[in-house]
Coordinates of C-alpha atoms in Angstrom, one line a residue:
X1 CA 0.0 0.0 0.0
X2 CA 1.3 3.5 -0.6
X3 CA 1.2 4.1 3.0
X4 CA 3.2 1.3 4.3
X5 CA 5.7 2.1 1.0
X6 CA 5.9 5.6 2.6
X7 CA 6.4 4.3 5.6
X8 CA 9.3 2.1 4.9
X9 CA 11.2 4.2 3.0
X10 CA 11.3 6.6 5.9
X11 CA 12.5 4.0 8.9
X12 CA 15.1 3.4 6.1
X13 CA 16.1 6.6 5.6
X14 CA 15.7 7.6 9.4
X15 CA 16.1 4.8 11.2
X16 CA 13.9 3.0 14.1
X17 CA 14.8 6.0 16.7
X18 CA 16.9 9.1 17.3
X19 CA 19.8 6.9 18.1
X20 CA 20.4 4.9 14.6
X21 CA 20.0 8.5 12.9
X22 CA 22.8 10.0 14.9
X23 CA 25.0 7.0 14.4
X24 CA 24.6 7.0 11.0
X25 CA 24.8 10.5 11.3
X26 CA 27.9 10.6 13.2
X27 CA 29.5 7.5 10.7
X28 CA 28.9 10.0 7.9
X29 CA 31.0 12.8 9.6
X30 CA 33.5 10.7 10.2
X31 CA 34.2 9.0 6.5
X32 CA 34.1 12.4 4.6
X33 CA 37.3 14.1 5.9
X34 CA 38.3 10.6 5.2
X35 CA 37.0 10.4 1.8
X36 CA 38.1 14.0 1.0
X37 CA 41.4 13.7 1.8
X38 CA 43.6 10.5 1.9
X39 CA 43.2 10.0 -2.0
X40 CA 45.5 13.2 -2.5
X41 CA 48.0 11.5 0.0
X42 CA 48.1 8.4 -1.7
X43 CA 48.4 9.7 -4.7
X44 CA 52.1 11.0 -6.4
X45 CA 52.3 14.5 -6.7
X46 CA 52.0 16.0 -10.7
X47 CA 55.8 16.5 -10.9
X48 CA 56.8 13.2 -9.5
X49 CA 54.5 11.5 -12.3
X50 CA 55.6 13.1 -15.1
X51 CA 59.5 13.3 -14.0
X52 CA 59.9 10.8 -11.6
X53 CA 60.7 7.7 -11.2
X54 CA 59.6 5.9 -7.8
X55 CA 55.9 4.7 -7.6
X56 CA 55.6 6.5 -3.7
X57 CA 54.9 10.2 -2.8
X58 CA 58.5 12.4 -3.4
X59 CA 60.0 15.5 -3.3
X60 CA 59.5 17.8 -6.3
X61 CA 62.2 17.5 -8.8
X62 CA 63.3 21.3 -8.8
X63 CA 64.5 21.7 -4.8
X64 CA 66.6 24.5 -4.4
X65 CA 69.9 22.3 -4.7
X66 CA 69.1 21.1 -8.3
X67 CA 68.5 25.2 -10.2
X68 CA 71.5 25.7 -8.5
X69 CA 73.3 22.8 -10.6
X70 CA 71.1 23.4 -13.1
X71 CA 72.5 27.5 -12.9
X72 CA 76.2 26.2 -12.3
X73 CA 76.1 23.8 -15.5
X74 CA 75.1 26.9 -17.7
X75 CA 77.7 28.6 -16.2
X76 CA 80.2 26.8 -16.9
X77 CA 79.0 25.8 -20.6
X78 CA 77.8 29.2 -22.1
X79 CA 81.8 30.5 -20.4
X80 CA 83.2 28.3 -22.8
X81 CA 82.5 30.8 -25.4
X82 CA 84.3 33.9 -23.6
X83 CA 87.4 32.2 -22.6
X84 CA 89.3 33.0 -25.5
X85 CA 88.7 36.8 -25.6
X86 CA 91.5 37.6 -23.2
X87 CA 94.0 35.3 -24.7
X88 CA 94.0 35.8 -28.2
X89 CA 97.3 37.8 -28.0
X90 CA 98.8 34.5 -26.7
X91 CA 97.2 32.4 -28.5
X92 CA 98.4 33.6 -31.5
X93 CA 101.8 34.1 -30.4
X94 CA 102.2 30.3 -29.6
X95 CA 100.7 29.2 -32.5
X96 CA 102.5 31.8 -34.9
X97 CA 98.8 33.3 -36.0
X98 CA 98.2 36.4 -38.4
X99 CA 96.3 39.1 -36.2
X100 CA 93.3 38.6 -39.2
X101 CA 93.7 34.5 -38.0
X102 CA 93.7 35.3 -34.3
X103 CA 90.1 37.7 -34.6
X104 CA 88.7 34.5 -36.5
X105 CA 88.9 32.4 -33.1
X106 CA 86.2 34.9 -31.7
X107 CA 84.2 34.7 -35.0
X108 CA 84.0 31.2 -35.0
X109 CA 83.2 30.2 -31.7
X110 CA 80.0 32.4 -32.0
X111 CA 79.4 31.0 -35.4
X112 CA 79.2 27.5 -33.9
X113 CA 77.4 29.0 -31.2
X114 CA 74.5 30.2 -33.6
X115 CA 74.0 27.5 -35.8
X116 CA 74.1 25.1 -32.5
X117 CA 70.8 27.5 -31.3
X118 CA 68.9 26.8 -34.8
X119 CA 70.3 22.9 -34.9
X120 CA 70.5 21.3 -31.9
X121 CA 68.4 23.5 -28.8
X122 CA 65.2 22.2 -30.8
X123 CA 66.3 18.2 -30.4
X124 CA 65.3 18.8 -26.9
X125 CA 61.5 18.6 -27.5
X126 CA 61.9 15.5 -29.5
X127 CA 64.5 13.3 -27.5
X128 CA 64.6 13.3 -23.7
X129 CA 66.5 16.2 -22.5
X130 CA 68.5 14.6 -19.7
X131 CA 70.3 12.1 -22.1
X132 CA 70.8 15.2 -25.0
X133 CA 72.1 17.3 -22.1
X134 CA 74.5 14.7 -20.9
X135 CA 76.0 13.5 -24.6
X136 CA 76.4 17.3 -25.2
X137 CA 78.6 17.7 -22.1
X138 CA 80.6 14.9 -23.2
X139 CA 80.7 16.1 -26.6
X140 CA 82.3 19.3 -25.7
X141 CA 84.9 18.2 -23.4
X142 CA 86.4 16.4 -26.1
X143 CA 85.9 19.2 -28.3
X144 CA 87.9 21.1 -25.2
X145 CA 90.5 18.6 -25.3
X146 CA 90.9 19.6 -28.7
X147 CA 91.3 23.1 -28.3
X148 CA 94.2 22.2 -25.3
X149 CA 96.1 20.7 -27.0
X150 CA 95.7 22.3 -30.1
X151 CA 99.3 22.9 -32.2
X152 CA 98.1 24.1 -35.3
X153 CA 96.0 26.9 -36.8
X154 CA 93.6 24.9 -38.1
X155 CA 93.3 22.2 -35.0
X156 CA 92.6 25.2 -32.9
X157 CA 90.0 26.9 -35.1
X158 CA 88.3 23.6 -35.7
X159 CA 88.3 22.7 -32.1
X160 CA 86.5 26.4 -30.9
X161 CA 84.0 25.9 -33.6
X162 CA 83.1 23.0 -32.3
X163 CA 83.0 24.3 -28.8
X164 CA 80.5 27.0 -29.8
X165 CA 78.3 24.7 -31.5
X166 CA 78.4 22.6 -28.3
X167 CA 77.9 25.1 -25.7
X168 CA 74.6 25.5 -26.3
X169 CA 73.9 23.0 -24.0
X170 CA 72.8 25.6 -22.0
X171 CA 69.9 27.1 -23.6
X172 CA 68.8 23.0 -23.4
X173 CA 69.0 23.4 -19.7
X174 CA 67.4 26.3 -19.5
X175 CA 64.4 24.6 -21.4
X176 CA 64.8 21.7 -19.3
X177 CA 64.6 23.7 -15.9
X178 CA 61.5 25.8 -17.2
X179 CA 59.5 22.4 -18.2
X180 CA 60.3 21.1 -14.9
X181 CA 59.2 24.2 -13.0
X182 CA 56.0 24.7 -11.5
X183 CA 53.8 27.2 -13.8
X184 CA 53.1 29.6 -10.9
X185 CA 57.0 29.8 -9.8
X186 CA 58.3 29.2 -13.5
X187 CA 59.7 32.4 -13.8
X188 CA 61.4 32.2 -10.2
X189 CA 63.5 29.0 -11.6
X190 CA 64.6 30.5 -15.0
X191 CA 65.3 34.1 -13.2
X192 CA 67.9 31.8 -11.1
X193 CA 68.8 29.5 -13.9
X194 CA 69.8 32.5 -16.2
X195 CA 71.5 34.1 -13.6
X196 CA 74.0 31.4 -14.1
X197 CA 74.3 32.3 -17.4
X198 CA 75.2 35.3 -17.5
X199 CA 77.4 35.1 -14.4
X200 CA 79.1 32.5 -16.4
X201 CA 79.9 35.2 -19.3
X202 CA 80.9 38.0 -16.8
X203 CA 83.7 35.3 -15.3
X204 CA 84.4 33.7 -18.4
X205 CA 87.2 36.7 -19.0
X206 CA 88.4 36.7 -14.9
X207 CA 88.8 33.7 -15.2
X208 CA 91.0 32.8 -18.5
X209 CA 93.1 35.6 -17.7
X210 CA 94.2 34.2 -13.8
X211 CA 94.4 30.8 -15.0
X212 CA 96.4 31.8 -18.5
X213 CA 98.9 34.1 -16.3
X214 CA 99.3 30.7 -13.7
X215 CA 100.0 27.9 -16.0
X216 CA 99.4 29.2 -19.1
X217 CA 96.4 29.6 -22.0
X218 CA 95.7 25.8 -22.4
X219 CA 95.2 25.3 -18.9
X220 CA 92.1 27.0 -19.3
X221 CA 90.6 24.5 -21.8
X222 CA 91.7 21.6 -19.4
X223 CA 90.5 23.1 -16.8
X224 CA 87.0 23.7 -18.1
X225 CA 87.2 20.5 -19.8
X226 CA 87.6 18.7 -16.2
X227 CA 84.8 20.6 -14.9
X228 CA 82.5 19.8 -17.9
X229 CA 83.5 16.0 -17.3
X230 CA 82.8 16.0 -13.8
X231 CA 79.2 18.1 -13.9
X232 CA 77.9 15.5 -17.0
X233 CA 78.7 13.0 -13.9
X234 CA 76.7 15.2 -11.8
X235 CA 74.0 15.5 -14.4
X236 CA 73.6 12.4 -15.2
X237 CA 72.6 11.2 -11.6
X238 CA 70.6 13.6 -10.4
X239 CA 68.6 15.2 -13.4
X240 CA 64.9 13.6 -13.3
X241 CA 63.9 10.9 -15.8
X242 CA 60.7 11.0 -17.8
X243 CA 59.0 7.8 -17.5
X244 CA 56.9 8.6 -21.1
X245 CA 59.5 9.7 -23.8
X246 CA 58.7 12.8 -25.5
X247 CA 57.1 13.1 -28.5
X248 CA 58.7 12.3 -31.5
X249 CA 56.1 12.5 -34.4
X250 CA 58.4 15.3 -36.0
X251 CA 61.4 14.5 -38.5
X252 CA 64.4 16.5 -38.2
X253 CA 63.6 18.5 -41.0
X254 CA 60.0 19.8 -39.8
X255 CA 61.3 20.1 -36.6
X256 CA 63.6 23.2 -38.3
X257 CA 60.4 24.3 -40.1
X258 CA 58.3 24.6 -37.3
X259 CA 60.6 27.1 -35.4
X260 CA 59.9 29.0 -38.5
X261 CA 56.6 28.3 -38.0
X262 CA 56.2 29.6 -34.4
X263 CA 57.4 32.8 -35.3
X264 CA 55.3 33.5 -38.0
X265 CA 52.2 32.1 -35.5
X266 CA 53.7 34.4 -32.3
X267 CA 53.6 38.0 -32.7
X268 CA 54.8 37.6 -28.4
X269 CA 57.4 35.4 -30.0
X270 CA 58.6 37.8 -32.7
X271 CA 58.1 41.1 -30.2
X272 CA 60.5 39.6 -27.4
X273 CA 63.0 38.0 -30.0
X274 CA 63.3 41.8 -31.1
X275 CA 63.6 42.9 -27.5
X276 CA 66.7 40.1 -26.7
X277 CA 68.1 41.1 -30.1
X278 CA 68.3 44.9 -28.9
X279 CA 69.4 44.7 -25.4
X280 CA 71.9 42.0 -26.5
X281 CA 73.3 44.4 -28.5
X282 CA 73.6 47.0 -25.7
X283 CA 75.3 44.9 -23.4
X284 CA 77.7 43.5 -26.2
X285 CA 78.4 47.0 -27.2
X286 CA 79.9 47.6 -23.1
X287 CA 81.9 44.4 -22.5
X288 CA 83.2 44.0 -25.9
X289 CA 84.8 47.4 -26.1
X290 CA 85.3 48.7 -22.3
X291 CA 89.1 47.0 -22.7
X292 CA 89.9 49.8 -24.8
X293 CA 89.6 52.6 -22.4
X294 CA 90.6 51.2 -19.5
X295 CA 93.8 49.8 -21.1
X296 CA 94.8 53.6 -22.0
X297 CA 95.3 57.2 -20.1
X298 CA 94.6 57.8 -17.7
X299 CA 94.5 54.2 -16.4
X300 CA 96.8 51.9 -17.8
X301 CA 94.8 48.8 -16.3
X302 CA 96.2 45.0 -16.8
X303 CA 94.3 42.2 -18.1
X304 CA 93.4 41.3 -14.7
X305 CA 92.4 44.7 -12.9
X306 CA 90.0 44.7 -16.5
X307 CA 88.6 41.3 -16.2
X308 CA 87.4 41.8 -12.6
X309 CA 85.2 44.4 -13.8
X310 CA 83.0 41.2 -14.4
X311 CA 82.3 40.9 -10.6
X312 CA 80.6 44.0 -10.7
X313 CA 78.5 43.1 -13.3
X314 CA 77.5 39.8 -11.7
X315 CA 76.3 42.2 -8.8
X316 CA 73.7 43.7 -11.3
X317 CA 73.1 40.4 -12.7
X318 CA 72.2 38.3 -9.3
X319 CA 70.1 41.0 -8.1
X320 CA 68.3 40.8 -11.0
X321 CA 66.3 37.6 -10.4
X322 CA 64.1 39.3 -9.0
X323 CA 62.7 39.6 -12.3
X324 CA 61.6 36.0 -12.5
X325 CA 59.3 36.6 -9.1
X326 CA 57.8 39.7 -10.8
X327 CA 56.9 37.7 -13.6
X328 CA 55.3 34.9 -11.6
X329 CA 53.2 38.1 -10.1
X330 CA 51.9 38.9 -13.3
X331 CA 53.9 42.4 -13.9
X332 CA 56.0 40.9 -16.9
X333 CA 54.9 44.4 -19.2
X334 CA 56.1 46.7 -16.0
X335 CA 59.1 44.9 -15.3
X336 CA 60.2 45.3 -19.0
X337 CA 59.4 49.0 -19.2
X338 CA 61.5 49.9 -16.2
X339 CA 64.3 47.5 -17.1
X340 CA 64.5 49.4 -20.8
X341 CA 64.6 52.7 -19.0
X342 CA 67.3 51.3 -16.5
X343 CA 69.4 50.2 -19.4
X344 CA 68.9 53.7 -21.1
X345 CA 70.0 55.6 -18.1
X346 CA 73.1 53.6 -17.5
X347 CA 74.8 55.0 -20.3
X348 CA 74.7 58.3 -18.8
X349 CA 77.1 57.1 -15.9
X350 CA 79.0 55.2 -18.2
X351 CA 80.1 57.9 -20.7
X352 CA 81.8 59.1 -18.0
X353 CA 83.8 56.2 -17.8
X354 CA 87.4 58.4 -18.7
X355 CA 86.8 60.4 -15.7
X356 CA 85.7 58.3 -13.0
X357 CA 85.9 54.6 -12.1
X358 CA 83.1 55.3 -9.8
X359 CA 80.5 56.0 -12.5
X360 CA 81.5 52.9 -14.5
X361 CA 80.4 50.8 -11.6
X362 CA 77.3 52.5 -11.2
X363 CA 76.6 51.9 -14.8
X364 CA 77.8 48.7 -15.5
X365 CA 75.2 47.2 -12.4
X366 CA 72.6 48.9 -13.7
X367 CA 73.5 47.7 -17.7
X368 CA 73.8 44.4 -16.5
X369 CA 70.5 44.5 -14.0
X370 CA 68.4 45.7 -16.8
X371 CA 69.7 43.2 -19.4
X372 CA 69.6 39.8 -17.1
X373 CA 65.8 41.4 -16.0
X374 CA 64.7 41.9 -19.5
X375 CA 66.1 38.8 -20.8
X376 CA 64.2 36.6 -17.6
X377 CA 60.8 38.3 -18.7
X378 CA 61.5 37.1 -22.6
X379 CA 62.6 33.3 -21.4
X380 CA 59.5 33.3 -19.1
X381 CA 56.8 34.2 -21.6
X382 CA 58.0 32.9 -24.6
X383 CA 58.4 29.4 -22.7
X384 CA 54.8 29.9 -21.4
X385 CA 53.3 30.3 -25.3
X386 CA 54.0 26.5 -26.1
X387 CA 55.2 24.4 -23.3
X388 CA 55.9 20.9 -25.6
X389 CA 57.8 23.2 -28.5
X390 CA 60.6 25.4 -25.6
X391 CA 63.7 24.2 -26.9
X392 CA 62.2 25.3 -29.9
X393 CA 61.0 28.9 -28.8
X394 CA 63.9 29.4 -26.6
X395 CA 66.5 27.9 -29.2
X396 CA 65.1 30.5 -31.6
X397 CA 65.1 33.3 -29.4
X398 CA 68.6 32.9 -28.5
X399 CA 69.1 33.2 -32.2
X400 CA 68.1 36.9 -31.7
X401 CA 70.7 37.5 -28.8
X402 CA 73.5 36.2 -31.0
X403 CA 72.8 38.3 -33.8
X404 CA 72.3 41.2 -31.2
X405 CA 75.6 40.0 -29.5
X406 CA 77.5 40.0 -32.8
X407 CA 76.2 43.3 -33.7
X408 CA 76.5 45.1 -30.6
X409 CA 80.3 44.0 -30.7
X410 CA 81.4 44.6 -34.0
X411 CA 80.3 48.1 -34.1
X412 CA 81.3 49.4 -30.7
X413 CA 84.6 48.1 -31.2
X414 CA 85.0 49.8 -35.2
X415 CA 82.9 52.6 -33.9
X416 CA 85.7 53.1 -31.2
X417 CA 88.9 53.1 -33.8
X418 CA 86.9 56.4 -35.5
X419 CA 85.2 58.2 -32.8
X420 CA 86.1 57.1 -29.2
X421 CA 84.5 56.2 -26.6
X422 CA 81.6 58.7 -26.2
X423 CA 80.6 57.8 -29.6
X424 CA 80.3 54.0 -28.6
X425 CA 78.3 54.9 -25.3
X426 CA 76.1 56.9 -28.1
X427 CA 75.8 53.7 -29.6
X428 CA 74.6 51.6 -26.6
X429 CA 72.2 54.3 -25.4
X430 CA 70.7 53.9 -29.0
X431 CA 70.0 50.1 -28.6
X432 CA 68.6 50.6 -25.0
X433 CA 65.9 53.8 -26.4
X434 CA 65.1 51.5 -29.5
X435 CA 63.9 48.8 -27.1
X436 CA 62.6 51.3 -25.0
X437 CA 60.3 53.1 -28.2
X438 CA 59.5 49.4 -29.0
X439 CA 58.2 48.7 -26.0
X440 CA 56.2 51.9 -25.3
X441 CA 54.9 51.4 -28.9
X442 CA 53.3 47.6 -28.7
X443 CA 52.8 47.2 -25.1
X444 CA 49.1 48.9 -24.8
X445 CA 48.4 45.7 -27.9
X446 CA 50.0 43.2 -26.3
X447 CA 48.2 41.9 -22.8
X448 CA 50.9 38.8 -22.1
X449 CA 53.9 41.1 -22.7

């Protein structure tokens, strides 16, 4: 009968008497904290799934111990490339080099450098990174090797175009440490990572030049070259390994065309390449040429007192990952406006440089604050447009900074032979308001920027 139907179903749902309705009651409080939260215990944390390889709960990947590796190993690579700059003089000496020969060592390690960006950074989103980054490392110590103990022309130039090519291994790191991070602390890691960097290319010169006056130029290749050795070691063990292999549905040859492809697709893409490109080429146009000053009246500096201007840039450039922080904040656009304006202004401090030893301080921390800031806002954004394809996006953005590099160099240091050193500061200050025009120009039409 309906009534006894009724009837039923509400002792079943209530019980026989207040007490079975606050038991069950009672039972129901006490499984739902349990039901809401030991499945999220149990289960491995996103990181460890992707990157890791135990099957229980583990720390994330990226601890503060492993960006510093990761920062250390770009270093070390990307100084590869600027260890030659003070010794050329010796260099050419031992091996009986034309001063035309001797300028071609520079040429051709940045050469290799470039055409590693466009050919190898992009194998990193189609191979796994770890074992890329580790045969890389061991590519270029033997490509060290050959540079040590080089006794020809020829041996020598083959053996620093081969260490360009191969010290790119950083920009894979770079991509490696920004796929690994976190997206809300993303810019945090590659703000540390690329701190690394270019504290590796401030040193680089400091470096070569103690070591070279100890035991000679080729110590500084084997000394790198032991280094290299031992942090592919390093690497090896502690980098994460992807249980899933990447994807790998692109040939060689479309993997080339579709960095092509990305730019056309990325107005972001295009907008920060063009900022790297011109703030490259203000810092190039400083520490390419700043030798020549200091070398004449009314200082007179050695090789040494010159190459530790680097530590003052590395001051500009560690306080600069801050950048990375702001970016995880949101304030990418800001940071980049008052980083260009930074970078404009230290030229004003700089071209006082004859004078006062004081003012080039002041403008080489602000220089090399501004450039490490902007470049941390490009790394971060560009990474964020494609995740799967950032060896690709930062492989081709690094394209940019060579040509700005290359640019910024060659002209400060012909501009200087003609006009002198106020004419080369008028040089870098016109970089620094291009990028700042360029910026005040697209930023209002660009959200992400």
């Amino acid at each position: 009968m309906p009534g006894n139907r009724t009837g039923n179903r509400a002792g079943n749902r209530t019980g026989n008497g207040p007490g079975n309705g606050e038991a069950v009651t009672q039972h129901r409080h006490r499984d739902r904290p349990w039901r809401r939260h030991r499945p999220p215990r149990d289960r491995p944390p996103r990181d460890e799934a992707r990157t890791g390889e135990g099957s229980g709960p583990a720390p994330s990947p990226l601890s503060r111990g492993v960006v510093t590796l990761f920062a250390v190993a770009c270093g070390a690579a990307v100084a590869n490339v600027y260890f030659s700059q003070p010794l050329l003089v010796t260099m050419g000496h031992d091996l009986a080099m034309s001063p035309a020969l001797v300028g071609s060592v520079v040429t051709l390690t940045h050469l290799g450098y470039g055409l590693g960006l466009f050919f190898l950074v992009p194998l990193g989103d189609v191979t796994d990174r770890r074992r890329l980054i580790v045969a890389q490392l061991l590519l270029l110590v033997a490509a060290l090797a050959v540079v040590a103990a080089a006794r020809t022309a020829a041996v020598l130039l083959a053996g620093m175009a081969a260490t360009g090519l191969l010290a790119v291994v950083t920009q894979t790191l770079v991509a490696f440490a920004a796929s690994l991070a976190p997206p809300a602390g993303r810019g945090r890691v590659v703000g540390l990572v690329t701190s690394g960097v270019v504290t590796g290319i401030l040193l680089a010169r400091t470096a070569s030049g103690l070591l070279a006056d100890l035991a000679g130029w080729r110590s500084v290749y084997l000394a790198s070259a032991s280094l290299t050795a031992l942090l592919a070691l390093v690497l090896h063990r502690v980098l994460p390994r992807h249980r899933a292999a990447p994807p790998a549905t692109l040939r060689y040859g479309q993997l080339l065309r579709s960095t092509l492809t990305l730019f056309a697709r990325e107005p972001l893409l295009r907008l920060r390449a063009l900022f790297g490109l011109l703030v490259f080429a203000a810092f190039s146009t400083l520490w390419s040429s700043i030798a020549l000053p200091l070398s004449e009246a009314p200082y007179f500096l050695p090789h040494s007192a010159i190459g530790a201007l680097g530590l003052v840039g590395v001051a500009g450039a560690l306080a600069a990952t801050a950048a990375g922080r702001l970016n995880d904040r949101g304030l990418s656009r800001r940071t980049t406006g008052i980083a260009l304006a930074l970078l404009t202004a230290s030229w004003l401090p700089l071209a006082f440089t004859r004078s006062s030893l004081w003012a080039l301080v002041v403008g080489v921390i602000l220089l090399d604050l501004a450039v490490q800031a902007v470049h941390v806002t490009n790394q971060t954004l560009i990474y964020a447009l494609h995740p799967e394809a950032g060896s690709r996006l930062i492989g081709g953005y690094m394209v940019f900074y060579s040509i700005g590099s290359a640019t910024g160099a060659l002209a400060a240091t012909s501009l200087y032979t003609v006009a002198g050193w106020g004419a080369v500061c008028a040089l870098g200050a016109a970089f620094s308001c291009l990028g700042l025009v360029l910026w005040a120009c697209t930023a209002p039409s660009h959200s992400r920027t």
